[in-house]
């Protein structure tokens, strides 16, 4: 059970988040939508426990994984070590099969800087799933990828979520991604941001929203 | 055309450039010695050979060289360890920085000589005082450099380590240290150069062994050749340390950048 109750989050005088309340079960996926600069990443940092400076309460499980807006890998350690150092309990064998899964097994000994951005993002995704988290926080994991690569990663994420079964909180700008991964969608609006709508998503909603976006 | 091309290529080899640049310095010396034309003021490089052979054969040169090296190591290790820890704390914890920054400014601006004399006066003319004087002289430098390093730590990597609950030791070794490495290397290189100069002053003022002591001795005899022999021998050793230890280790920690 994950309970988020953020009464207020401010940077200095500027209040960013106000009265954000929702709860979710392990195994549930929630998408968070909102315009750029509204406070999505800020909210995720509170949920992941990176930023403790806010008013309110968040109940979260022990094992958390996060995919950041950038890949955030250790550039001075090899691709393989980026998995094994973060997850020491993961054996070399399991790490190798995780790399094989994301299609960069042949690059295990390279440094992350020698990978393409898409490959780095896949590695960040593999790292997140390698620890079998109970809560997975994804901050726009597919941004700035070409459509085919984004689709590939989306499929990979779907498969991994199905296997691991964590609670997932996904921030995205794309309605399509939100509807594909999540059954529930929170929209942040306003200044300070609050939850404007908390909707169950479905294909009917999808077509309406896509239509709406084009209009 | 072809020839100039090979020349530029040759000049790109770092080792060759180093040798060439040192050769130029030697040439400058020869010309200067030629112009002074007085061996008691500045002898030619080759005129040092007999003095060098004598000092080496008598065992005096290796002994005093060893003593100075030993003092450099004894001062270098604690100065680096304390300086790194202090600098890291100052860079990470604003309260520590606010409290210690004035001290840092005082010690940075305190002439090495004053610290050395005070240490000798307070602790006595012994080895402990000598080492402490050098360590105290060096810590503020190391701390200042490391503070910049600690301030420049990537917050995203810190957040990553926190979310994934990396163990403190693993975090230090794989997240923090690689980011501090360039700063530690810079502090070590400038540190070792400064430390041996201070060690020499310490020896000059109050020790009965070491390069500094020997230079003091030959200074009183007005033996320029021997002063140069001792100084140059130590510079030679430091160049070796630089080439065999500092540069390779720096290359190793920088490998990921160039890969
Ligand atoms: N450390 C900080 N100090 C001050 N203000 C901040 C800080 N971090 C974020 N902000 C502000 O908080 C607001 C929300 O930022 P946030 O990064 O959460 O946006 P976002 O919704 O994730 O946007 P995007 O979709 O572009 O990533 C922005 O106006 C930003 O300027
Ligand atoms: Mg963001």
Tab-separated table of C-alpha atoms and ligand atoms in Angstrom:
chain	number	residue	atom	x	y	z
A	1	UNK	CA	0.000	0.000	0.000
A	2	UNK	CA	1.380	3.386	-0.976
A	3	UNK	CA	-0.165	6.491	0.503
A	4	UNK	CA	0.791	9.925	-0.674
A	5	UNK	CA	-0.382	12.908	1.285
A	6	UNK	CA	1.526	16.047	0.401
A	7	UNK	CA	-0.063	19.039	2.052
A	8	UNK	CA	2.500	21.490	0.834
A	9	UNK	CA	5.830	21.565	-0.971
A	10	UNK	CA	7.607	24.842	-1.539
A	11	UNK	CA	10.990	25.982	-2.805
A	12	UNK	CA	11.645	29.094	-0.730
A	13	UNK	CA	8.574	31.298	-1.018
A	14	UNK	CA	7.278	29.573	-4.128
A	15	UNK	CA	4.721	26.880	-3.372
A	16	UNK	CA	4.933	24.137	-5.988
A	17	UNK	CA	2.596	21.397	-4.747
A	18	UNK	CA	-0.544	21.687	-2.644
A	19	UNK	CA	-2.835	18.999	-1.220
A	20	UNK	CA	-1.867	16.058	-3.336
A	21	UNK	CA	-3.511	12.939	-2.001
A	22	UNK	CA	-3.789	9.500	-3.470
A	23	UNK	CA	-3.284	5.882	-2.530
A	24	UNK	CA	-2.374	2.891	-4.619
A	25	UNK	CA	-1.813	-0.839	-4.280
A	26	UNK	CA	1.258	-2.876	-5.122
A	27	UNK	CA	0.690	-4.054	-8.664
A	28	UNK	CA	-1.185	-0.939	-9.690
A	29	UNK	CA	0.158	1.545	-12.229
A	30	UNK	CA	-0.623	5.233	-12.004
A	31	UNK	CA	0.290	7.799	-14.622
A	32	UNK	CA	0.905	11.429	-13.702
A	33	UNK	CA	0.318	14.004	-16.397
A	34	UNK	CA	0.832	17.735	-16.438
A	35	UNK	CA	2.504	20.530	-18.314
A	36	UNK	CA	6.232	21.138	-18.117
A	37	UNK	CA	7.356	22.830	-14.927
A	38	UNK	CA	4.171	22.000	-13.032
A	39	UNK	CA	5.999	19.916	-10.414
A	40	UNK	CA	5.877	16.301	-11.574
A	41	UNK	CA	9.557	15.579	-10.972
A	42	UNK	CA	9.316	17.378	-7.643
A	43	UNK	CA	6.439	15.110	-6.615
A	44	UNK	CA	8.343	11.998	-7.678
A	45	UNK	CA	11.350	13.032	-5.598
A	46	UNK	CA	9.092	13.336	-2.577
A	47	UNK	CA	7.543	9.939	-3.248
A	48	UNK	CA	10.930	8.270	-3.741
A	49	UNK	CA	12.191	9.802	-0.501
A	50	UNK	CA	14.992	11.805	-2.112
A	51	UNK	CA	13.625	15.128	-0.884
A	52	UNK	CA	12.393	15.036	2.726
A	53	UNK	CA	11.626	18.772	2.931
A	54	UNK	CA	7.828	18.995	2.644
A	55	UNK	CA	4.708	19.087	4.756
A	56	UNK	CA	2.720	15.900	4.768
A	57	UNK	CA	3.164	12.147	4.951
A	58	UNK	CA	4.116	9.511	2.470
A	59	UNK	CA	3.879	5.790	3.184
A	60	UNK	CA	6.122	3.835	0.867
A	61	UNK	CA	7.497	0.313	0.712
A	62	UNK	CA	11.112	-0.596	1.471
A	63	UNK	CA	12.333	-1.473	-1.958
A	64	UNK	CA	12.073	1.428	-4.355
A	65	UNK	CA	13.585	1.904	-7.787
A	66	UNK	CA	13.592	5.018	-9.900
A	67	UNK	CA	14.278	5.804	-13.509
A	68	UNK	CA	15.251	9.438	-13.634
A	69	UNK	CA	14.614	11.938	-16.396
A	70	UNK	CA	18.279	11.408	-17.395
A	71	UNK	CA	19.794	7.919	-17.266
A	72	UNK	CA	21.998	8.810	-14.203
A	73	UNK	CA	24.528	5.992	-14.612
A	74	UNK	CA	27.985	5.779	-13.060
A	75	UNK	CA	30.097	6.943	-16.026
A	76	UNK	CA	33.339	5.601	-14.490
A	77	UNK	CA	32.089	2.042	-14.067
A	78	UNK	CA	31.379	-0.487	-16.793
A	79	UNK	CA	27.879	-1.216	-18.037
A	80	UNK	CA	27.887	-4.507	-16.135
A	81	UNK	CA	29.167	-2.886	-12.936
A	82	UNK	CA	26.372	-0.334	-13.175
A	83	UNK	CA	24.054	-3.233	-12.385
A	84	UNK	CA	26.191	-5.227	-9.959
A	85	UNK	CA	27.461	-2.322	-7.848
A	86	UNK	CA	23.977	-0.919	-7.326
A	87	UNK	CA	22.563	-4.386	-6.675
A	88	UNK	CA	25.343	-6.405	-4.992
A	89	UNK	CA	22.899	-9.243	-4.305
A	90	UNK	CA	22.485	-9.679	-8.059
A	91	UNK	CA	24.937	-12.277	-9.327
A	92	UNK	CA	27.070	-11.741	-12.411
A	93	UNK	CA	24.949	-14.302	-14.201
A	94	UNK	CA	21.692	-12.538	-13.449
A	95	UNK	CA	23.287	-9.229	-14.448
A	96	UNK	CA	24.366	-10.736	-17.762
A	97	UNK	CA	20.903	-12.030	-18.501
A	98	UNK	CA	19.452	-8.625	-17.598
A	99	UNK	CA	21.789	-7.060	-20.164
A	100	UNK	CA	20.850	-9.679	-22.707
A	101	UNK	CA	17.206	-8.842	-22.103
A	102	UNK	CA	17.766	-5.212	-23.075
A	103	UNK	CA	19.998	-6.199	-25.978
A	104	UNK	CA	23.351	-4.774	-24.868
A	105	UNK	CA	25.095	-7.888	-23.589
A	106	UNK	CA	27.951	-7.325	-26.061
A	107	UNK	CA	28.574	-3.938	-24.450
A	108	UNK	CA	28.858	-5.221	-20.875
A	109	UNK	CA	32.495	-4.149	-20.505
A	110	UNK	CA	32.120	-0.693	-22.086
A	111	UNK	CA	31.596	2.509	-20.145
A	112	UNK	CA	28.086	4.064	-20.219
A	113	UNK	CA	29.475	7.023	-22.197
A	114	UNK	CA	30.131	4.618	-25.042
A	115	UNK	CA	26.450	3.718	-25.313
A	116	UNK	CA	23.810	5.568	-27.301
A	117	UNK	CA	21.230	7.499	-25.302
A	118	UNK	CA	18.604	4.861	-26.013
A	119	UNK	CA	20.921	2.131	-24.758
A	120	UNK	CA	21.709	4.164	-21.647
A	121	UNK	CA	17.997	4.549	-20.956
A	122	UNK	CA	17.485	0.820	-21.373
A	123	UNK	CA	20.314	0.205	-18.925
A	124	UNK	CA	18.662	2.566	-16.432
A	125	UNK	CA	15.457	0.587	-16.888
A	126	UNK	CA	17.254	-2.721	-16.367
A	127	UNK	CA	18.878	-1.340	-13.237
A	128	UNK	CA	15.471	-0.333	-11.896
A	129	UNK	CA	13.963	-3.776	-12.412
A	130	UNK	CA	17.038	-5.721	-11.300
A	131	UNK	CA	16.288	-5.081	-7.628
A	132	UNK	CA	12.701	-6.431	-7.947
A	133	UNK	CA	11.265	-3.229	-6.471
A	134	UNK	CA	7.898	-2.985	-4.775
A	135	UNK	CA	7.559	0.589	-5.966
A	136	UNK	CA	8.910	1.747	-9.310
A	137	UNK	CA	9.030	5.443	-10.101
A	138	UNK	CA	9.499	6.413	-13.752
A	139	UNK	CA	10.169	10.039	-14.720
A	140	UNK	CA	9.589	10.418	-18.451
A	141	UNK	CA	11.719	7.390	-19.274
A	142	UNK	CA	11.130	7.499	-23.040
A	143	UNK	CA	11.585	11.170	-23.729
A	144	UNK	CA	13.820	12.196	-26.664
A	145	UNK	CA	13.858	8.725	-28.205
A	146	UNK	CA	12.739	8.054	-31.746
A	147	UNK	CA	9.307	6.466	-32.108
A	148	UNK	CA	10.591	2.949	-32.809
A	149	UNK	CA	13.013	2.910	-29.866
A	150	UNK	CA	10.412	4.413	-27.558
A	151	UNK	CA	7.975	1.689	-28.633
A	152	UNK	CA	10.617	-0.970	-28.016
A	153	UNK	CA	11.284	0.385	-24.534
A	154	UNK	CA	7.596	0.675	-23.814
A	155	UNK	CA	7.107	-2.991	-24.698
A	156	UNK	CA	10.103	-3.922	-22.558
A	157	UNK	CA	8.678	-1.969	-19.627
A	158	UNK	CA	5.308	-3.656	-20.032
A	159	UNK	CA	6.916	-7.083	-19.992
A	160	UNK	CA	9.094	-6.304	-16.987
A	161	UNK	CA	6.186	-4.843	-15.036
A	162	UNK	CA	4.138	-7.958	-15.758
A	163	UNK	CA	6.985	-10.120	-14.438
A	164	UNK	CA	7.932	-8.123	-11.350
A	165	UNK	CA	4.511	-6.794	-10.402
A	166	UNK	CA	5.516	-3.591	-8.603
A	167	UNK	CA	3.459	-0.500	-7.960
A	168	UNK	CA	4.402	1.904	-10.742
A	169	UNK	CA	4.192	5.665	-10.822
A	170	UNK	CA	4.871	6.984	-14.294
A	171	UNK	CA	5.308	10.593	-15.328
A	172	UNK	CA	4.824	11.223	-18.995
A	173	UNK	CA	3.731	13.820	-21.509
A	174	UNK	CA	2.330	11.210	-23.832
A	175	UNK	CA	-1.305	10.173	-23.533
A	176	UNK	CA	-0.521	7.036	-25.468
A	177	UNK	CA	2.132	5.895	-23.002
A	178	UNK	CA	-0.087	6.762	-20.065
A	179	UNK	CA	-2.981	4.752	-21.365
A	180	UNK	CA	-0.902	1.838	-22.423
A	181	UNK	CA	0.849	1.303	-19.105
A	182	UNK	CA	-1.562	2.734	-16.571
A	183	UNK	CA	-5.141	2.076	-15.641
A	184	UNK	CA	-5.338	5.241	-13.642
A	185	UNK	CA	-4.322	8.723	-14.547
A	186	UNK	CA	-3.707	11.759	-12.335
A	187	UNK	CA	-3.547	15.176	-13.914
A	188	UNK	CA	-1.749	17.998	-12.148
A	189	UNK	CA	-2.837	21.570	-12.841
A	190	UNK	CA	-2.627	24.990	-11.298
A	191	UNK	CA	-0.077	26.927	-9.367
A	192	UNK	CA	0.570	25.489	-6.800
A	193	UNK	CA	-0.265	22.219	-8.487
A	194	UNK	CA	-3.081	20.021	-7.275
A	195	UNK	CA	-4.738	16.916	-8.687
A	196	UNK	CA	-7.304	18.146	-11.183
A	197	UNK	CA	-8.610	14.726	-12.134
A	198	UNK	CA	-8.128	11.162	-11.021
A	199	UNK	CA	-9.464	8.999	-13.799
A	200	UNK	CA	-9.590	5.367	-14.630
A	201	UNK	CA	-8.334	5.138	-18.188
A	202	UNK	CA	-9.737	3.028	-20.946
A	203	UNK	CA	-9.750	2.835	-24.697
A	204	UNK	CA	-12.825	5.064	-24.934
A	205	UNK	CA	-11.089	7.684	-22.886
A	206	UNK	CA	-7.963	7.236	-24.942
A	207	UNK	CA	-9.647	8.095	-28.220
A	208	UNK	CA	-11.401	11.076	-26.665
A	209	UNK	CA	-8.221	12.448	-25.146
A	210	UNK	CA	-6.176	11.945	-28.283
A	211	UNK	CA	-8.901	13.718	-30.208
A	212	UNK	CA	-8.890	16.447	-27.611
A	213	UNK	CA	-5.135	16.884	-27.940
A	214	UNK	CA	-5.366	17.381	-31.658
A	215	UNK	CA	-8.094	19.974	-31.338
B	1	UNK	CA	56.116	19.109	-46.138
B	2	UNK	CA	56.599	15.452	-45.337
B	3	UNK	CA	59.324	16.257	-42.866
B	4	UNK	CA	57.349	18.925	-41.035
B	5	UNK	CA	54.481	16.466	-40.823
B	6	UNK	CA	56.599	13.813	-39.088
B	7	UNK	CA	58.008	16.504	-36.828
B	8	UNK	CA	54.540	17.579	-35.670
B	9	UNK	CA	53.647	13.918	-35.186
B	10	UNK	CA	56.748	13.309	-33.085
B	11	UNK	CA	56.017	16.396	-31.068
B	12	UNK	CA	52.596	15.028	-30.204
B	13	UNK	CA	54.135	12.220	-28.181
B	14	UNK	CA	53.913	13.471	-24.585
B	15	UNK	CA	57.089	11.710	-23.437
B	16	UNK	CA	59.124	13.265	-26.239
B	17	UNK	CA	57.749	16.709	-25.612
B	18	UNK	CA	58.683	16.298	-21.958
B	19	UNK	CA	62.225	15.266	-22.773
B	20	UNK	CA	62.561	18.053	-25.302
B	21	UNK	CA	61.281	20.671	-22.870
B	22	UNK	CA	63.689	19.492	-20.165
B	23	UNK	CA	66.498	19.600	-22.753
B	24	UNK	CA	65.685	23.227	-23.437
B	25	UNK	CA	66.014	24.011	-19.741
B	26	UNK	CA	69.410	22.308	-19.722
B	27	UNK	CA	70.460	24.358	-22.729
B	28	UNK	CA	69.446	27.519	-20.900
B	29	UNK	CA	71.646	26.462	-17.989
B	30	UNK	CA	74.642	25.821	-20.258
B	31	UNK	CA	74.270	29.213	-21.905
B	32	UNK	CA	73.903	30.945	-18.542
B	33	UNK	CA	76.977	29.153	-17.176
B	34	UNK	CA	78.900	30.129	-20.282
B	35	UNK	CA	77.917	33.764	-19.800
B	36	UNK	CA	78.803	33.832	-16.079
B	37	UNK	CA	82.077	32.055	-16.776
B	38	UNK	CA	82.668	31.531	-13.056
B	39	UNK	CA	82.362	27.946	-11.757
B	40	UNK	CA	81.981	29.099	-8.159
B	41	UNK	CA	78.803	30.969	-9.116
B	42	UNK	CA	77.248	28.656	-11.719
B	43	UNK	CA	79.174	25.599	-12.895
B	44	UNK	CA	78.412	23.851	-16.175
B	45	UNK	CA	76.119	20.807	-15.815
B	46	UNK	CA	78.942	18.368	-16.570
B	47	UNK	CA	81.176	20.043	-13.969
B	48	UNK	CA	78.787	18.707	-11.306
B	49	UNK	CA	79.651	15.113	-12.130
B	50	UNK	CA	82.706	14.775	-9.848
B	51	UNK	CA	80.793	16.246	-6.899
B	52	UNK	CA	77.868	13.944	-7.630
B	53	UNK	CA	80.117	10.878	-7.866
B	54	UNK	CA	81.813	11.813	-4.606
B	55	UNK	CA	78.560	12.368	-2.719
B	56	UNK	CA	77.029	9.187	-4.106
B	57	UNK	CA	80.116	7.055	-3.424
B	58	UNK	CA	80.468	8.260	0.176
B	59	UNK	CA	76.844	7.252	0.824
B	60	UNK	CA	75.966	10.763	1.977
B	61	UNK	CA	73.715	11.512	-0.975
B	62	UNK	CA	71.575	8.330	-0.724
B	63	UNK	CA	71.288	8.735	3.049
B	64	UNK	CA	70.141	12.358	3.020
B	65	UNK	CA	67.940	11.768	-0.001
B	66	UNK	CA	66.316	8.898	1.837
B	67	UNK	CA	65.755	10.975	4.970
B	68	UNK	CA	64.091	13.758	3.017
B	69	UNK	CA	61.952	11.318	1.053
B	70	UNK	CA	60.904	9.648	4.279
B	71	UNK	CA	59.863	12.999	5.776
B	72	UNK	CA	57.973	13.871	2.596
B	73	UNK	CA	56.029	10.604	2.785
B	74	UNK	CA	55.377	11.017	6.525
B	75	UNK	CA	53.980	14.492	5.924
B	76	UNK	CA	52.218	13.757	2.647
B	77	UNK	CA	50.045	10.887	3.872
B	78	UNK	CA	48.451	12.579	6.911
B	79	UNK	CA	48.208	15.935	5.144
B	80	UNK	CA	46.277	14.333	2.276
B	81	UNK	CA	44.084	12.200	4.547
B	82	UNK	CA	43.140	15.044	6.875
B	83	UNK	CA	42.878	17.600	4.072
B	84	UNK	CA	40.596	15.375	1.982
B	85	UNK	CA	38.317	14.605	4.934
B	86	UNK	CA	38.169	18.235	6.026
B	87	UNK	CA	37.618	19.570	2.512
B	88	UNK	CA	34.892	17.017	1.869
B	89	UNK	CA	33.079	17.951	5.085
B	90	UNK	CA	33.388	21.654	4.334
B	91	UNK	CA	32.019	21.131	0.844
B	92	UNK	CA	29.068	19.036	2.035
B	93	UNK	CA	28.054	20.607	5.360
B	94	UNK	CA	27.531	24.386	5.183
B	95	UNK	CA	27.781	24.786	8.976
B	96	UNK	CA	31.234	23.180	9.040
B	97	UNK	CA	32.274	25.386	6.140
B	98	UNK	CA	31.119	28.537	7.909
B	99	UNK	CA	32.996	27.635	11.061
B	100	UNK	CA	36.205	26.424	9.490
B	101	UNK	CA	36.516	28.838	6.577
B	102	UNK	CA	38.094	31.648	8.674
B	103	UNK	CA	40.643	29.149	10.018
B	104	UNK	CA	41.421	28.093	6.507
B	105	UNK	CA	42.046	31.680	5.457
B	106	UNK	CA	44.326	32.250	8.458
B	107	UNK	CA	46.376	29.116	7.850
B	108	UNK	CA	46.526	29.680	4.088
B	109	UNK	CA	48.025	33.086	4.669
B	110	UNK	CA	50.356	32.090	7.472
B	111	UNK	CA	53.859	31.932	5.977
B	112	UNK	CA	55.324	28.412	6.055
B	113	UNK	CA	58.365	29.775	7.848
B	114	UNK	CA	56.313	31.128	10.746
B	115	UNK	CA	54.567	27.785	11.262
B	116	UNK	CA	57.879	25.943	11.149
B	117	UNK	CA	59.559	28.227	13.658
B	118	UNK	CA	56.559	28.109	15.982
B	119	UNK	CA	56.416	24.302	15.820
B	120	UNK	CA	60.126	24.085	16.669
B	121	UNK	CA	59.696	26.552	19.529
B	122	UNK	CA	56.618	24.860	20.972
B	123	UNK	CA	57.324	21.201	20.337
B	124	UNK	CA	61.096	21.241	20.277
B	125	UNK	CA	63.749	20.607	17.660
B	126	UNK	CA	62.634	17.083	16.860
B	127	UNK	CA	61.161	14.937	14.121
B	128	UNK	CA	57.568	15.296	15.366
B	129	UNK	CA	57.754	19.077	15.194
B	130	UNK	CA	59.221	18.884	11.710
B	131	UNK	CA	56.478	16.607	10.372
B	132	UNK	CA	53.681	18.519	12.120
B	133	UNK	CA	54.962	21.788	10.688
B	134	UNK	CA	54.830	20.388	7.160
B	135	UNK	CA	51.434	18.754	7.652
B	136	UNK	CA	49.920	21.966	9.024
B	137	UNK	CA	51.334	23.864	6.091
B	138	UNK	CA	49.766	21.538	3.566
B	139	UNK	CA	46.321	20.717	4.994
B	140	UNK	CA	44.668	24.057	4.118
B	141	UNK	CA	45.704	23.684	0.482
B	142	UNK	CA	44.344	20.180	0.166
B	143	UNK	CA	41.155	21.143	2.011
B	144	UNK	CA	40.539	24.124	-0.276
B	145	UNK	CA	40.866	22.017	-3.419
B	146	UNK	CA	38.734	19.195	-2.038
B	147	UNK	CA	36.033	21.583	-0.895
B	148	UNK	CA	35.520	22.591	-4.513
B	149	UNK	CA	35.370	18.925	-5.436
B	150	UNK	CA	32.776	18.137	-2.796
B	151	UNK	CA	30.670	21.104	-3.894
B	152	UNK	CA	30.736	19.868	-7.457
B	153	UNK	CA	29.390	16.398	-6.610
B	154	UNK	CA	26.524	15.461	-8.910
B	155	UNK	CA	23.264	15.596	-6.896
B	156	UNK	CA	21.569	13.238	-9.350
B	157	UNK	CA	24.065	10.482	-8.647
B	158	UNK	CA	23.579	11.084	-4.932
B	159	UNK	CA	19.820	10.734	-5.379
B	160	UNK	CA	20.329	7.541	-7.363
B	161	UNK	CA	22.541	6.042	-4.662
B	162	UNK	CA	19.959	7.002	-2.063
B	163	UNK	CA	16.952	5.560	-3.865
B	164	UNK	CA	18.736	2.274	-4.520
B	165	UNK	CA	20.034	2.214	-0.948
B	166	UNK	CA	23.643	1.688	-1.902
B	167	UNK	CA	25.750	0.844	1.138
B	168	UNK	CA	27.828	3.724	2.540
B	169	UNK	CA	31.113	2.080	1.624
B	170	UNK	CA	30.011	1.270	-1.924
B	171	UNK	CA	28.680	4.799	-2.271
B	172	UNK	CA	32.004	6.245	-1.153
B	173	UNK	CA	34.022	4.009	-3.414
B	174	UNK	CA	31.958	4.019	-6.580
B	175	UNK	CA	29.928	7.234	-6.460
B	176	UNK	CA	31.833	9.826	-4.439
B	177	UNK	CA	35.516	8.951	-4.869
B	178	UNK	CA	35.504	8.804	-8.689
B	179	UNK	CA	34.057	12.321	-8.688
B	180	UNK	CA	36.663	13.548	-6.211
B	181	UNK	CA	39.545	11.756	-7.932
B	182	UNK	CA	40.572	14.634	-10.236
B	183	UNK	CA	40.595	16.983	-7.253
B	184	UNK	CA	42.575	14.546	-5.130
B	185	UNK	CA	45.060	14.091	-7.973
B	186	UNK	CA	45.450	17.854	-8.333
B	187	UNK	CA	45.919	18.230	-4.574
B	188	UNK	CA	48.440	15.384	-4.527
B	189	UNK	CA	50.521	16.774	-7.373
B	190	UNK	CA	50.653	20.321	-6.125
B	191	UNK	CA	50.913	18.892	-2.613
B	192	UNK	CA	53.981	16.802	-3.139
B	193	UNK	CA	55.808	19.665	-4.831
B	194	UNK	CA	55.019	22.067	-2.008
B	195	UNK	CA	55.694	19.538	0.730
B	196	UNK	CA	59.222	18.748	-0.308
B	197	UNK	CA	60.081	22.423	-0.438
B	198	UNK	CA	58.734	22.918	3.064
B	199	UNK	CA	60.562	19.808	4.255
B	200	UNK	CA	63.760	21.354	2.962
B	201	UNK	CA	63.162	24.528	4.941
B	202	UNK	CA	62.371	22.451	8.013
B	203	UNK	CA	65.628	20.553	7.583
B	204	UNK	CA	67.533	23.723	6.836
B	205	UNK	CA	66.369	25.252	10.106
B	206	UNK	CA	66.559	22.434	12.566
B	207	UNK	CA	67.463	18.938	11.438
B	208	UNK	CA	70.813	17.202	11.150
B	209	UNK	CA	69.939	15.080	8.137
B	210	UNK	CA	68.193	15.458	4.795
B	211	UNK	CA	68.737	17.451	1.639
B	212	UNK	CA	67.886	20.701	3.421
B	213	UNK	CA	70.528	20.073	6.052
B	214	UNK	CA	73.141	19.294	3.401
B	215	UNK	CA	72.246	22.393	1.426
B	216	UNK	CA	72.629	24.425	4.604
B	217	UNK	CA	76.018	22.831	5.170
B	218	UNK	CA	77.359	23.453	1.665
B	219	UNK	CA	75.819	26.904	1.654
B	220	UNK	CA	78.107	27.780	4.545
B	221	UNK	CA	81.063	26.382	2.584
B	222	UNK	CA	79.853	28.341	-0.440
B	223	UNK	CA	79.989	25.142	-2.486
B	224	UNK	CA	77.504	25.879	-5.297
B	225	UNK	CA	78.247	22.596	-7.058
B	226	UNK	CA	77.224	20.488	-4.052
B	227	UNK	CA	74.120	22.586	-3.411
B	228	UNK	CA	73.093	21.973	-7.002
B	229	UNK	CA	73.937	18.272	-6.811
B	230	UNK	CA	71.662	17.754	-3.805
B	231	UNK	CA	68.840	19.876	-5.155
B	232	UNK	CA	68.947	18.290	-8.597
B	233	UNK	CA	69.101	14.759	-7.216
B	234	UNK	CA	65.909	15.346	-5.357
B	235	UNK	CA	64.239	16.985	-8.353
B	236	UNK	CA	65.244	13.893	-10.303
B	237	UNK	CA	63.588	11.654	-7.746
B	238	UNK	CA	60.426	13.775	-7.810
B	239	UNK	CA	60.294	13.636	-11.607
B	240	UNK	CA	60.496	9.852	-11.336
B	241	UNK	CA	57.705	9.771	-8.742
B	242	UNK	CA	55.624	11.957	-11.011
B	243	UNK	CA	56.252	9.818	-14.088
B	244	UNK	CA	56.035	6.414	-12.436
B	245	UNK	CA	53.315	6.893	-9.822
B	246	UNK	CA	51.267	10.068	-10.150
B	247	UNK	CA	50.786	10.191	-13.909
B	248	UNK	CA	49.920	6.515	-14.392
B	249	UNK	CA	47.414	6.560	-11.531
B	250	UNK	CA	45.858	9.714	-12.930
B	251	UNK	CA	45.605	8.100	-16.353
B	252	UNK	CA	43.951	5.095	-14.781
B	253	UNK	CA	41.216	7.067	-13.030
B	254	UNK	CA	40.626	9.122	-16.167
B	255	UNK	CA	40.319	6.079	-18.416
B	256	UNK	CA	36.538	6.252	-18.638
B	257	UNK	CA	36.678	9.787	-20.032
B	258	UNK	CA	38.857	8.907	-22.975
B	259	UNK	CA	37.360	5.474	-23.733
C	1	LIG	N1	15.673	22.835	-6.386
C	1	LIG	C1	14.763	23.724	-6.784
C	1	LIG	N2	14.775	24.986	-6.315
C	1	LIG	C2	13.859	25.880	-6.702
C	1	LIG	N3	12.888	25.619	-7.565
C	1	LIG	C3	12.798	24.380	-8.078
C	1	LIG	C4	13.737	23.370	-7.722
C	1	LIG	N4	13.412	22.242	-8.383
C	1	LIG	C5	12.333	22.543	-9.127
C	1	LIG	N5	11.948	23.821	-8.939
C	1	LIG	C6	10.798	24.472	-9.557
C	1	LIG	O1	9.669	23.670	-9.344
C	1	LIG	C7	8.835	23.675	-10.479
C	1	LIG	C8	8.509	22.246	-10.870
C	1	LIG	O2	9.689	21.606	-11.367
C	1	LIG	P1	9.648	20.103	-11.830
C	1	LIG	O3	11.032	19.729	-12.202
C	1	LIG	O4	8.996	19.286	-10.793
C	1	LIG	O5	8.755	20.182	-13.124
C	1	LIG	P2	8.213	19.011	-14.059
C	1	LIG	O6	6.749	18.982	-13.918
C	1	LIG	O7	8.940	17.761	-13.771
C	1	LIG	O8	8.588	19.563	-15.497
C	1	LIG	P3	9.146	18.784	-16.772
C	1	LIG	O9	7.979	18.113	-17.413
C	1	LIG	O10	9.683	19.878	-17.636
C	1	LIG	O11	10.200	17.825	-16.305
C	1	LIG	C9	9.563	24.469	-11.548
C	1	LIG	O12	8.960	25.728	-11.640
C	1	LIG	C10	10.962	24.577	-11.053
C	1	LIG	O13	11.508	25.817	-11.411
C	2	LIG	MG1	10.448	16.649	-14.752
